[in-house]
Short mmCIF file of C-alpha atoms and ligand atoms in Angstrom, two decimals:
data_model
loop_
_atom_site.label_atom_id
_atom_site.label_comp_id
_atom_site.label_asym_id
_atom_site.label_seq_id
_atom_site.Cartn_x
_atom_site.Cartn_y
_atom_site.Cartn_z
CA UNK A 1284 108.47 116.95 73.51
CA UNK A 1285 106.92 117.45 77.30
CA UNK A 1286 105.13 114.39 78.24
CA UNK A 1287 102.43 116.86 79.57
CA UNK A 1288 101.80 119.27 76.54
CA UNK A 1289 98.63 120.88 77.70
CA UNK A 1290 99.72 120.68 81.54
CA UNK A 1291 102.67 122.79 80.44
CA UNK A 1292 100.68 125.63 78.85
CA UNK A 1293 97.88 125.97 81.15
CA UNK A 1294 99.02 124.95 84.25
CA UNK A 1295 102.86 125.77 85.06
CA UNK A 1296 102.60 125.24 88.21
CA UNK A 1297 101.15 121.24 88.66
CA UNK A 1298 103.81 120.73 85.06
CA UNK A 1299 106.47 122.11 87.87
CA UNK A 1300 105.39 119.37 90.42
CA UNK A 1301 104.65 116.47 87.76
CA UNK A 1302 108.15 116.90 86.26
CA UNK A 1303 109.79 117.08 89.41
CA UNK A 1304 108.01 114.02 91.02
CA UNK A 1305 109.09 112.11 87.08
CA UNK A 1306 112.51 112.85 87.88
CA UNK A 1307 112.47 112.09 91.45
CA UNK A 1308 110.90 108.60 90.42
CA UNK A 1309 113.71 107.96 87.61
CA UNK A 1310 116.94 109.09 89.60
CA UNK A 1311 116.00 107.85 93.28
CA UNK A 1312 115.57 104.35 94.68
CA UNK A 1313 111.81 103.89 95.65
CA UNK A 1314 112.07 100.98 98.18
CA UNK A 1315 108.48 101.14 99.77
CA UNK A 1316 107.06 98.14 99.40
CA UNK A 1317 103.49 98.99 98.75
CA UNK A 1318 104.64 101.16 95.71
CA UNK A 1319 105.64 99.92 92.47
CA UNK A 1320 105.64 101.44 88.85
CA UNK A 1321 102.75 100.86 86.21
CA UNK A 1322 102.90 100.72 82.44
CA UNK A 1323 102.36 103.24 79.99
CA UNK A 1324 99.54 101.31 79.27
CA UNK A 1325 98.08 101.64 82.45
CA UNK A 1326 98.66 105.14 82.39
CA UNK A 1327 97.00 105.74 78.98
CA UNK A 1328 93.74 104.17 80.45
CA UNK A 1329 94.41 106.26 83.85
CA UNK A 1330 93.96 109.46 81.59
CA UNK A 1331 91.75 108.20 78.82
CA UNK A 1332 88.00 109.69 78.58
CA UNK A 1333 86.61 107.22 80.82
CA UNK A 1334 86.77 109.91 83.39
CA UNK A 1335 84.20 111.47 82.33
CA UNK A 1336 81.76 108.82 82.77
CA UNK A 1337 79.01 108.06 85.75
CA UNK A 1338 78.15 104.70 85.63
CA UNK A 1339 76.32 103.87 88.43
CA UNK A 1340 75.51 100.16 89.20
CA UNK A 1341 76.70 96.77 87.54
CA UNK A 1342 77.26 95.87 83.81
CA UNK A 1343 73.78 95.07 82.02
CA UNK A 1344 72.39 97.20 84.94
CA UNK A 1345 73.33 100.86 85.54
CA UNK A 1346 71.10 103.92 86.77
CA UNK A 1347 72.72 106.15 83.81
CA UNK A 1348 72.44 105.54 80.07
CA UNK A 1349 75.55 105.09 77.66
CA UNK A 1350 77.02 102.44 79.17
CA UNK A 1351 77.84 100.11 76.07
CA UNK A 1352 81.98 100.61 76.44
CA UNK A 1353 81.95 101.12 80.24
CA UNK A 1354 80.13 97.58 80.65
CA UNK A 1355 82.11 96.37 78.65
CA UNK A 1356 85.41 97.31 79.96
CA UNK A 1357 83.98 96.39 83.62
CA UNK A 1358 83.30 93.38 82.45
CA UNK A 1359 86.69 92.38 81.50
CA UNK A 1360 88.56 93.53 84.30
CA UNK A 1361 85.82 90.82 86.43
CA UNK A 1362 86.79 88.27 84.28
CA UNK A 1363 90.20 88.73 84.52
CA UNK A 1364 90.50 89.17 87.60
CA UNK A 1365 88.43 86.16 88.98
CA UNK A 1366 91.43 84.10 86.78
CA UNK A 1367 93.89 85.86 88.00
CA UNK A 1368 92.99 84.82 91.53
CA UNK A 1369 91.08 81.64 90.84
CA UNK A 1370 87.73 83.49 92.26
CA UNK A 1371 84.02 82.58 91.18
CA UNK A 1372 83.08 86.68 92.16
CA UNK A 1373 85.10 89.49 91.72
CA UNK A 1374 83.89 93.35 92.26
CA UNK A 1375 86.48 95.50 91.07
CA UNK A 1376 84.86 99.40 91.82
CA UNK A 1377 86.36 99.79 95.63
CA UNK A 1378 88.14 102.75 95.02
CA UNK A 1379 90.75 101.76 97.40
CA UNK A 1380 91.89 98.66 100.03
CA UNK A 1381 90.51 100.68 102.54
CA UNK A 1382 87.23 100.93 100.47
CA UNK A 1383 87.46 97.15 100.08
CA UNK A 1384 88.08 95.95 103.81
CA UNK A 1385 85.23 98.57 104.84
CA UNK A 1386 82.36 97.74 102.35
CA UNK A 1387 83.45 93.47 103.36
CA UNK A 1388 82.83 94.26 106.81
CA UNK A 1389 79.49 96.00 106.34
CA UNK A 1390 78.78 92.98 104.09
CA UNK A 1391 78.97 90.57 106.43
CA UNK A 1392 78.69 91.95 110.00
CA UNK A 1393 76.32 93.79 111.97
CA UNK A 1394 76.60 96.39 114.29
CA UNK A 1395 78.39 95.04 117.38
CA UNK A 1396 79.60 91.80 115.57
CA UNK A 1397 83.48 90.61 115.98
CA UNK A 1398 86.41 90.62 113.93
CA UNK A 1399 89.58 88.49 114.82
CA UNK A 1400 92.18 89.98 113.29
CA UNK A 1401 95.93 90.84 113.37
CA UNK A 1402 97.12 93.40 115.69
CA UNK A 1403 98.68 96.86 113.73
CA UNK A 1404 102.01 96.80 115.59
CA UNK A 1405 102.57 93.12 114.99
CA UNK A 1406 102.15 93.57 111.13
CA UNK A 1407 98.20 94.36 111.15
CA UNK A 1408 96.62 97.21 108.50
CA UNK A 1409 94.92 100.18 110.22
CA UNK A 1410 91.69 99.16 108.88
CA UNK A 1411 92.16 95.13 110.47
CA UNK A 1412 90.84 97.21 113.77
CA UNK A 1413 93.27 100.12 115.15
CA UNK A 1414 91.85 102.02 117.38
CA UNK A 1415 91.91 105.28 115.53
CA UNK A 1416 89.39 104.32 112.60
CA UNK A 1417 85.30 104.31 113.19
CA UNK A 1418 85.64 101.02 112.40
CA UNK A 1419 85.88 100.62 116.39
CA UNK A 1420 82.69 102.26 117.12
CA UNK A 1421 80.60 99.98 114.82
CA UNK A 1422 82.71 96.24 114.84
CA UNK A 1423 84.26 94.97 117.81
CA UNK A 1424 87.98 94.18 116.92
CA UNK A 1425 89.61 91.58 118.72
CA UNK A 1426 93.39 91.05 117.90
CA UNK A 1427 95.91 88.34 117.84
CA UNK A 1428 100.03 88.95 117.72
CA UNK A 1429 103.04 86.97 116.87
CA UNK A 1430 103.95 84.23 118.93
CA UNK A 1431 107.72 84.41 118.75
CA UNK A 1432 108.69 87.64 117.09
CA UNK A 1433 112.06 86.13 116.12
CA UNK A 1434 110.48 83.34 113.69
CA UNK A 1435 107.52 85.41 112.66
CA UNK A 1436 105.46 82.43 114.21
CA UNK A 1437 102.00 82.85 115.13
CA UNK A 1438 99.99 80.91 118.18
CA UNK A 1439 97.06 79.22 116.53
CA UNK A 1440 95.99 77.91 119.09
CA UNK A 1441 95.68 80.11 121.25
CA UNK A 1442 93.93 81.76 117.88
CA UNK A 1443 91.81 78.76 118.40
CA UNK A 1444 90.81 79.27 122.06
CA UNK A 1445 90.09 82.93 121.15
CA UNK A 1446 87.89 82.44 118.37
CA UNK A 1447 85.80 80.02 120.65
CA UNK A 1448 85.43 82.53 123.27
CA UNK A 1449 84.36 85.73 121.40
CA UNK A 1450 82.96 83.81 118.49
CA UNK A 1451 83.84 86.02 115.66
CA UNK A 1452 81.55 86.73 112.49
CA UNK A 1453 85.08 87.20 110.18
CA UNK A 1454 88.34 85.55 110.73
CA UNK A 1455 90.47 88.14 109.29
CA UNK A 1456 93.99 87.31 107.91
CA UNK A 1457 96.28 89.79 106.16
CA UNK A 1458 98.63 92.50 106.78
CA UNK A 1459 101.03 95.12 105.58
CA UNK A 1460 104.47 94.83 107.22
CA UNK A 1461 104.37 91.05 107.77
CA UNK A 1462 107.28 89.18 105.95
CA UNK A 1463 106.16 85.62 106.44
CA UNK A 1464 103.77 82.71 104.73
CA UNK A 1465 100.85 82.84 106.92
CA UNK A 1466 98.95 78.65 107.42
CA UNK A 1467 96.17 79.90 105.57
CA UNK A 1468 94.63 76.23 106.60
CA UNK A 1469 95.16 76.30 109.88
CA UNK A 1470 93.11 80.30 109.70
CA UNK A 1471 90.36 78.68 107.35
CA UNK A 1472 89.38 75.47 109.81
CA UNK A 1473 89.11 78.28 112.65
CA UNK A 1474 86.71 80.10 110.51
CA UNK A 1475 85.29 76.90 109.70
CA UNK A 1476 85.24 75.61 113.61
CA UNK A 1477 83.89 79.17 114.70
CA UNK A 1478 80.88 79.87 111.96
CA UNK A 1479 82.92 82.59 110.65
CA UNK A 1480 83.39 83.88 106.88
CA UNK A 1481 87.12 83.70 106.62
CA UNK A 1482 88.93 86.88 104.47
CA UNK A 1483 92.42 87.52 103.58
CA UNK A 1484 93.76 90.94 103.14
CA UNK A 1485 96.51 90.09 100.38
CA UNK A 1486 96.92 93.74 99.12
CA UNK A 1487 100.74 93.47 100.05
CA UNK A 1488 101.46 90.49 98.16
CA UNK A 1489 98.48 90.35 95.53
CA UNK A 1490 100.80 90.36 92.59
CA UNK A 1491 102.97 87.47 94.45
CA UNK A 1492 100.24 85.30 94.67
CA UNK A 1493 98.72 86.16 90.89
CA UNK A 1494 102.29 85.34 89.82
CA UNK A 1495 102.29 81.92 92.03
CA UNK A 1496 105.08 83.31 93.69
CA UNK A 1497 103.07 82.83 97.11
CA UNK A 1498 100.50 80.35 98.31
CA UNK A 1499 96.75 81.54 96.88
CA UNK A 1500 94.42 81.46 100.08
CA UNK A 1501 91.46 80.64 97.99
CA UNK A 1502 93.33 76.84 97.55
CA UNK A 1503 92.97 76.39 101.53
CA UNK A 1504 89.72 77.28 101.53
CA UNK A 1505 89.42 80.73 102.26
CA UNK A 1506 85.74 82.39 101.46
CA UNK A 1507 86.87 86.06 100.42
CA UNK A 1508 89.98 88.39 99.47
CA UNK A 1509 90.09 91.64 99.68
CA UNK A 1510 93.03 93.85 98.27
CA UNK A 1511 94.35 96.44 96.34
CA UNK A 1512 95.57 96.65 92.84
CA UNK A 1513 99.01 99.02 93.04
CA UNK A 1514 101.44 97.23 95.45
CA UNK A 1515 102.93 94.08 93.80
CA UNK A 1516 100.27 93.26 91.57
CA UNK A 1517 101.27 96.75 89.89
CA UNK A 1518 98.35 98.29 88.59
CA UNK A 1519 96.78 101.68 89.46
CA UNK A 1520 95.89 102.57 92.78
CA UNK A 1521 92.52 100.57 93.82
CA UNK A 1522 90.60 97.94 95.37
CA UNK A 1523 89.15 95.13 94.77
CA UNK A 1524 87.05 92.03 96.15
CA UNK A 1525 87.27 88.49 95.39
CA UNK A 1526 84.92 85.82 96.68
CA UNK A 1527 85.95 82.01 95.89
CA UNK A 1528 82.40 80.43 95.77
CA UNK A 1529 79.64 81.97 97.67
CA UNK A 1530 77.01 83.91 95.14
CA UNK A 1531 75.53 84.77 98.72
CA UNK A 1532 78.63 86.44 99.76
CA UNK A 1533 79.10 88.18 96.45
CA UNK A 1534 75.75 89.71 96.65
CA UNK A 1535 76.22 91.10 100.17
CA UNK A 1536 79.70 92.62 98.86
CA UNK A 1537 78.20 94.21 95.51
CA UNK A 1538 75.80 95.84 97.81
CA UNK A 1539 77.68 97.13 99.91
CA UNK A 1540 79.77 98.45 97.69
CA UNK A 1541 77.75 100.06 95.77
CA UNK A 1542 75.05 101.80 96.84
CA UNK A 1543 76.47 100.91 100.40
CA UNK A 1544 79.65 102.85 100.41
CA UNK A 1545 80.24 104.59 97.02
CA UNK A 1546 78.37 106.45 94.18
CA UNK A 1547 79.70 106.32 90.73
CA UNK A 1548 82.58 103.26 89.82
CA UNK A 1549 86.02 105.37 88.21
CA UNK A 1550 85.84 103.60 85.44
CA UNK A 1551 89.02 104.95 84.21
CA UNK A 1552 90.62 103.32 86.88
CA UNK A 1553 88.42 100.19 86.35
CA UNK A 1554 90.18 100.38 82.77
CA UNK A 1555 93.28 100.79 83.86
CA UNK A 1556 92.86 97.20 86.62
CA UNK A 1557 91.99 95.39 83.47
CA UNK A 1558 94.68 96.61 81.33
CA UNK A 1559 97.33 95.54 84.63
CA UNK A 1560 95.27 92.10 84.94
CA UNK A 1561 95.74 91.43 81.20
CA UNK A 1562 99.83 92.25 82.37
CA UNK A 1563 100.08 90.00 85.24
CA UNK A 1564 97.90 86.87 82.89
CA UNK A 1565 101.16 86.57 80.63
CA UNK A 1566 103.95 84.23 81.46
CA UNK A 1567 106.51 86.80 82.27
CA UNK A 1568 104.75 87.82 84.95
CA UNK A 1569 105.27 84.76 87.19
CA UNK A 1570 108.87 85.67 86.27
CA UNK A 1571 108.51 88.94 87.84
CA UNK A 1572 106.96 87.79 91.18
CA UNK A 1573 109.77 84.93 91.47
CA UNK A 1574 112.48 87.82 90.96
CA UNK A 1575 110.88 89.93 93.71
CA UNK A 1576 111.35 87.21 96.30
CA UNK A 1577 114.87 86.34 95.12
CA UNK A 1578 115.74 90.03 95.43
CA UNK A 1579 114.54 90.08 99.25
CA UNK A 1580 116.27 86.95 99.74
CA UNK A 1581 119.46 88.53 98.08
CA UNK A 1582 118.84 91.69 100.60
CA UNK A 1583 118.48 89.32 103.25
CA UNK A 1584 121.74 87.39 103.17
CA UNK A 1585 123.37 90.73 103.12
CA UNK A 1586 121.32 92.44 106.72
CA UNK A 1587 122.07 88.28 108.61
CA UNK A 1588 125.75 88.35 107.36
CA UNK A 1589 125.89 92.08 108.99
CA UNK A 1590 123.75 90.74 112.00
CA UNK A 1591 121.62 93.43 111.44
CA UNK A 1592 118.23 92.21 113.42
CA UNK A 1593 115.35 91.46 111.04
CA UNK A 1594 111.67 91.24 112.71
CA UNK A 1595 110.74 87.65 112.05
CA UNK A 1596 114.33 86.63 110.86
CA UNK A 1597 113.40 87.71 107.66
CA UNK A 1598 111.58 87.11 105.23
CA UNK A 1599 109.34 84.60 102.61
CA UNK A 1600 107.72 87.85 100.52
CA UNK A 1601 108.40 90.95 99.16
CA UNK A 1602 108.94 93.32 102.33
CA UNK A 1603 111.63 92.85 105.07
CA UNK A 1604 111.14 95.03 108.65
CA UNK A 1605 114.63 96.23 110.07
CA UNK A 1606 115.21 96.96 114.02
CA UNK A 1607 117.63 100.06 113.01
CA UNK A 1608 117.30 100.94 116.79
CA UNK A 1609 118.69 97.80 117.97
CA UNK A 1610 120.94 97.38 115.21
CA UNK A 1611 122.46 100.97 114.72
CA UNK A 1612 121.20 102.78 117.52
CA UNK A 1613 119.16 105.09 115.48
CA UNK A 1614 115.53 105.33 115.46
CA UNK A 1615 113.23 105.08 112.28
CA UNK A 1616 112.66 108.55 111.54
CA UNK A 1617 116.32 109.26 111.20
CA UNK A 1618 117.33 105.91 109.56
CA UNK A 1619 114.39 107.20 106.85
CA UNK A 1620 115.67 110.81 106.57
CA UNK A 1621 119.37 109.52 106.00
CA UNK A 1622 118.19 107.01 103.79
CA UNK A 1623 116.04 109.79 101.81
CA UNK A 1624 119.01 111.57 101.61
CA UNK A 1625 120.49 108.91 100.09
CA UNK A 1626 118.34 108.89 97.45
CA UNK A 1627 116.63 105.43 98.91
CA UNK A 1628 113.00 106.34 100.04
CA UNK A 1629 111.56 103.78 102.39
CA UNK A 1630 109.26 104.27 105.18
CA UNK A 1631 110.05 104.32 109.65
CA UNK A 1632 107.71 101.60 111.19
CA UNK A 1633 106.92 99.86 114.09
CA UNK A 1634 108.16 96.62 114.92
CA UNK A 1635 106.80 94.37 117.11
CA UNK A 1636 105.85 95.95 120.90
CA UNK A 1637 107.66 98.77 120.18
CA UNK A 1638 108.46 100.88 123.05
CA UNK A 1639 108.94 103.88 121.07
CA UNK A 1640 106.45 106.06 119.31
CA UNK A 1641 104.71 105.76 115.84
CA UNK A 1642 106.02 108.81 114.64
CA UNK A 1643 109.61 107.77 115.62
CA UNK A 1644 109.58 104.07 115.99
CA UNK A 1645 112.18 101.50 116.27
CA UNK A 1646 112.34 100.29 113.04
CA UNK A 1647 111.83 100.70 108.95
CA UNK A 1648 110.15 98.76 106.18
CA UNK A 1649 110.99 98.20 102.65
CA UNK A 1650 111.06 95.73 99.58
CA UNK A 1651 111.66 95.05 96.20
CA UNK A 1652 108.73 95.11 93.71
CA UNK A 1653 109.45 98.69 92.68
CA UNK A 1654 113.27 97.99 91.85
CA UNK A 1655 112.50 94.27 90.31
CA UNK A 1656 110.13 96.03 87.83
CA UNK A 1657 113.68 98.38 87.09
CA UNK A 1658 114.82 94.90 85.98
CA UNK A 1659 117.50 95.11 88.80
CA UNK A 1660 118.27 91.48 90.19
CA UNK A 1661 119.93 90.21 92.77
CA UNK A 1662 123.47 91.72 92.18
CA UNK A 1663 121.70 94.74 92.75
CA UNK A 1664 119.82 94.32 95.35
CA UNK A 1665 122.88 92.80 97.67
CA UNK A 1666 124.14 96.38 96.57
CA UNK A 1667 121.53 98.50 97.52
CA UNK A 1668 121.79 96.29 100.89
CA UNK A 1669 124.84 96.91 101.75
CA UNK A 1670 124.81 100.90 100.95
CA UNK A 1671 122.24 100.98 103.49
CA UNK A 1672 124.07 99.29 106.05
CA UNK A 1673 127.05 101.90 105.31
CA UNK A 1674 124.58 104.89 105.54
CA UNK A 1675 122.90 103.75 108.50
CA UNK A 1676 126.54 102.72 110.08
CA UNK A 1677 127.32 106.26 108.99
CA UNK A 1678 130.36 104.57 107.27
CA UNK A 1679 129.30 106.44 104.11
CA UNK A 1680 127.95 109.81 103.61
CA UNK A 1681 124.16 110.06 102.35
CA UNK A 1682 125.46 112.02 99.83
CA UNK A 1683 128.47 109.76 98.27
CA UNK A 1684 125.54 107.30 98.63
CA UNK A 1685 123.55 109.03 96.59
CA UNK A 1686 125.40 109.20 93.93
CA UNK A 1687 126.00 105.60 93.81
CA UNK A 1688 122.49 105.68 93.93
CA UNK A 1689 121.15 107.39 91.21
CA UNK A 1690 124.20 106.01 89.01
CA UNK A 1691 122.05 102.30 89.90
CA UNK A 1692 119.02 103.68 89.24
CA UNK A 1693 119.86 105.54 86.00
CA UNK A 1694 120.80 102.41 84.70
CA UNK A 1695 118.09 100.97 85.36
CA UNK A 1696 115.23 103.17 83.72
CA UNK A 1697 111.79 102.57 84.88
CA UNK A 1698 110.39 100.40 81.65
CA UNK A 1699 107.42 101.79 79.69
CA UNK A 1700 106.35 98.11 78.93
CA UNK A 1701 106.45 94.76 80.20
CA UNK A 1702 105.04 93.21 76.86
CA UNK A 1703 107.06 95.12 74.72
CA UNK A 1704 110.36 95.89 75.93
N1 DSN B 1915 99.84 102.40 102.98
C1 DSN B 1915 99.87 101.00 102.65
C2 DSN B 1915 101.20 100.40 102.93
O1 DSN B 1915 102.17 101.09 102.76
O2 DSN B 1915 101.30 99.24 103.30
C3 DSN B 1915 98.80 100.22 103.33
O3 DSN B 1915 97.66 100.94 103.43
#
């Protein structure tokens, strides 16, 4: 039977587009590293009648009546995820990281107040202060980079001297093609030294740190975490924030969450976090985050032994940033369309002062949580490593790559359950 019965009858068209996009997802190689695959029971809640519901404010207080199984189901995915994290606050209605990192900032800054925070092309989110979002015409963003590109280093010190000078209201760590440990220490005594709230952005590697594959901020004092809830942490697509102590920052956040920045929570979605916290709570999930680093490590060995040139040397997470211009003399766009073809979809990025253009930049990003959860190891990934290095070499055809491709993925079907296999 269709997996979308009623889609099928009345709506041919989107049943066209949602099989197509299944199929894609089971026979191709999805190696962006902000993308991973959810349970059926994550999905179930996704879809569930929860979507129908307006539930305006907190649990135990809501502007809308009939709120008995909507507080409730809030109210676990809080207390889940404040033990998932080790957090005394969570609020878990941002609709988005975006929505998270936005409603933070209005939480704790005024108009005209600074941010310190890591520069885009050095490995820096759009919303930590790029020039294209409002966020620039409200918050003044000042930026710090790598130190030594090679080792991923940063210069806290100079960090340091900075902070002094424009005395910044959030120390803002975090990014989204950054493959390193950051001194999460070294950023909180800044804070500390400066009078600023320290926040980490750990949306990338959320699910690394709930699975103690990664160092948790909160345990070097950090006072906030913002993220989202779909890369590794592999839930549905949303954000979330975490405070570690403060009931004074918590406050700020709820407000500005809501009524600040949204109307009604999706509590289907809300569902659908707890249902993915629940998930990452059980033992095997520490197993999962452990296997996503071993993968990129496995990866890894495979780009040095090649001396392919990896931004930072490579890598202590889930994501590993390739100079393909240096390394193969092709830019990012067409080491991503040959790769695409290939049946391996990863995405062109920037690497560090890149001379070339966003749209066509030096380099491309990728990782493992998507294939890990595919129950592929390292074996596999060394694989997958290598048939990108003969694509991009142009030793192999995209399309005998391909089928080597989907043969890999095929055998590795994307699981319906991590509980019950
Ligand atoms: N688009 C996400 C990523 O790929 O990292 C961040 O917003």
């Amino acid at each position: 039977m269709s997996e979308y019965p009623f889609i099928e009858q009345e709506d041919p068209d989107i049943f066209r587009a949602l099989v197509g996009e299944d199929k894609r997802q089971a026979e191709g190689l999805e190696l962006i590293p902000s993308e991973n695959y959810v349970s059926r029971a994550v999905k179930e809640a996704m879809a569930s009648s929860l979507t129908n519901k307006y539930s305006e404010g907190y649990p135990g207080k809501r502007y809308y009546g009939g709120q008995e199984f909507t507080d409730a189901v809030e109210s676990l995915a809080v207390e889940r995820a404040k033990k998932l994290f080790g957090a005394a606050f969570a609020n878990v209605q941002p609709l988005g990281g975006a929505n998270a990192n936005i409603a933070t900032y209005f939480a704790l800054l005024e108009p005209g107040d600074t941010v310190l925070g890591m520069d885009l092309s050095h490995g820096g989110h759009l919303t930590h202060g790029h020039p294209v979002t409002y966020l620039t015409k409200i918050f003044n963003f000042v930026r710090y980079k790598m130190k030594n590109i090679e080792t991923g280093e940063l210069d806290y010190d100079d960090m340091r001297r900075v902070a002094k000078k424009v005395k910044p209201k959030i120390v803002l760590a975090g990014f989204s093609a950054y493959p390193r440990e950051l001194d999460y220490a070294k950023f909180a005594d800044i804070a500390r030294e400066t009078g600023a709230v320290s926040v980490m952005d750990i949306a990338h590697i959320a699910g690394l740190i709930a699975g103690n594959a990664a160092k948790n901020p909160f345990e070097y004092g950090f006072d906030v975490m913002t993220t989202t809830t779909h890369k590794t942490l592999r839930g549905p697509r949303g954000g979330m924030v975490l405070t570690r102590e403060s009931a004074d920052i918590a406050k700020k956040i709820d407000k500005a969450v809501f009524p600040g920045f949204q109307g009604g929570p999706h509590m289907h979605q809300i569902a659908a976090k707890a249902v993915s916290f629940a998930e990452a709570l059980r033992p095997s999930f520490k197993k999962y985050a452990e296997r996503i680093i071993a993968n990129t490590k496995a990866m890894e060995n495979v780009f040095r032994k090649h001396g392919v040139r990896m931004i930072t040397g490579g890598s202590d997470n889930h994501l590993i940033l390739l100079d393909v211009w240096t390394s193969f003399g092709i830019s990012g766009r067409e080491a991503e369309l040959l790769l695409d073809q290939a049946g391996i979809t990863l995405n062109k990025n920037a690497i560090a002062d890149d001379t070339r253009k966003p749209m066509d930049p030096s380099g491309i990003r990728f990782g493992t949580p998507a294939m890990t959860t595919r129950g592929m190891g390292e074996v596999e990934s060394a694989q997958v490593a290598q048939i990108m290095i003969d694509v991009l070499t142009k030793r192999t055809s995209a399309l005998a790559a391909k089928e080597e491709i989907t043969r890999l993925a095929l055998a590795h079907p994307i699981p319906d359950s991590f509980i019950h296999p």
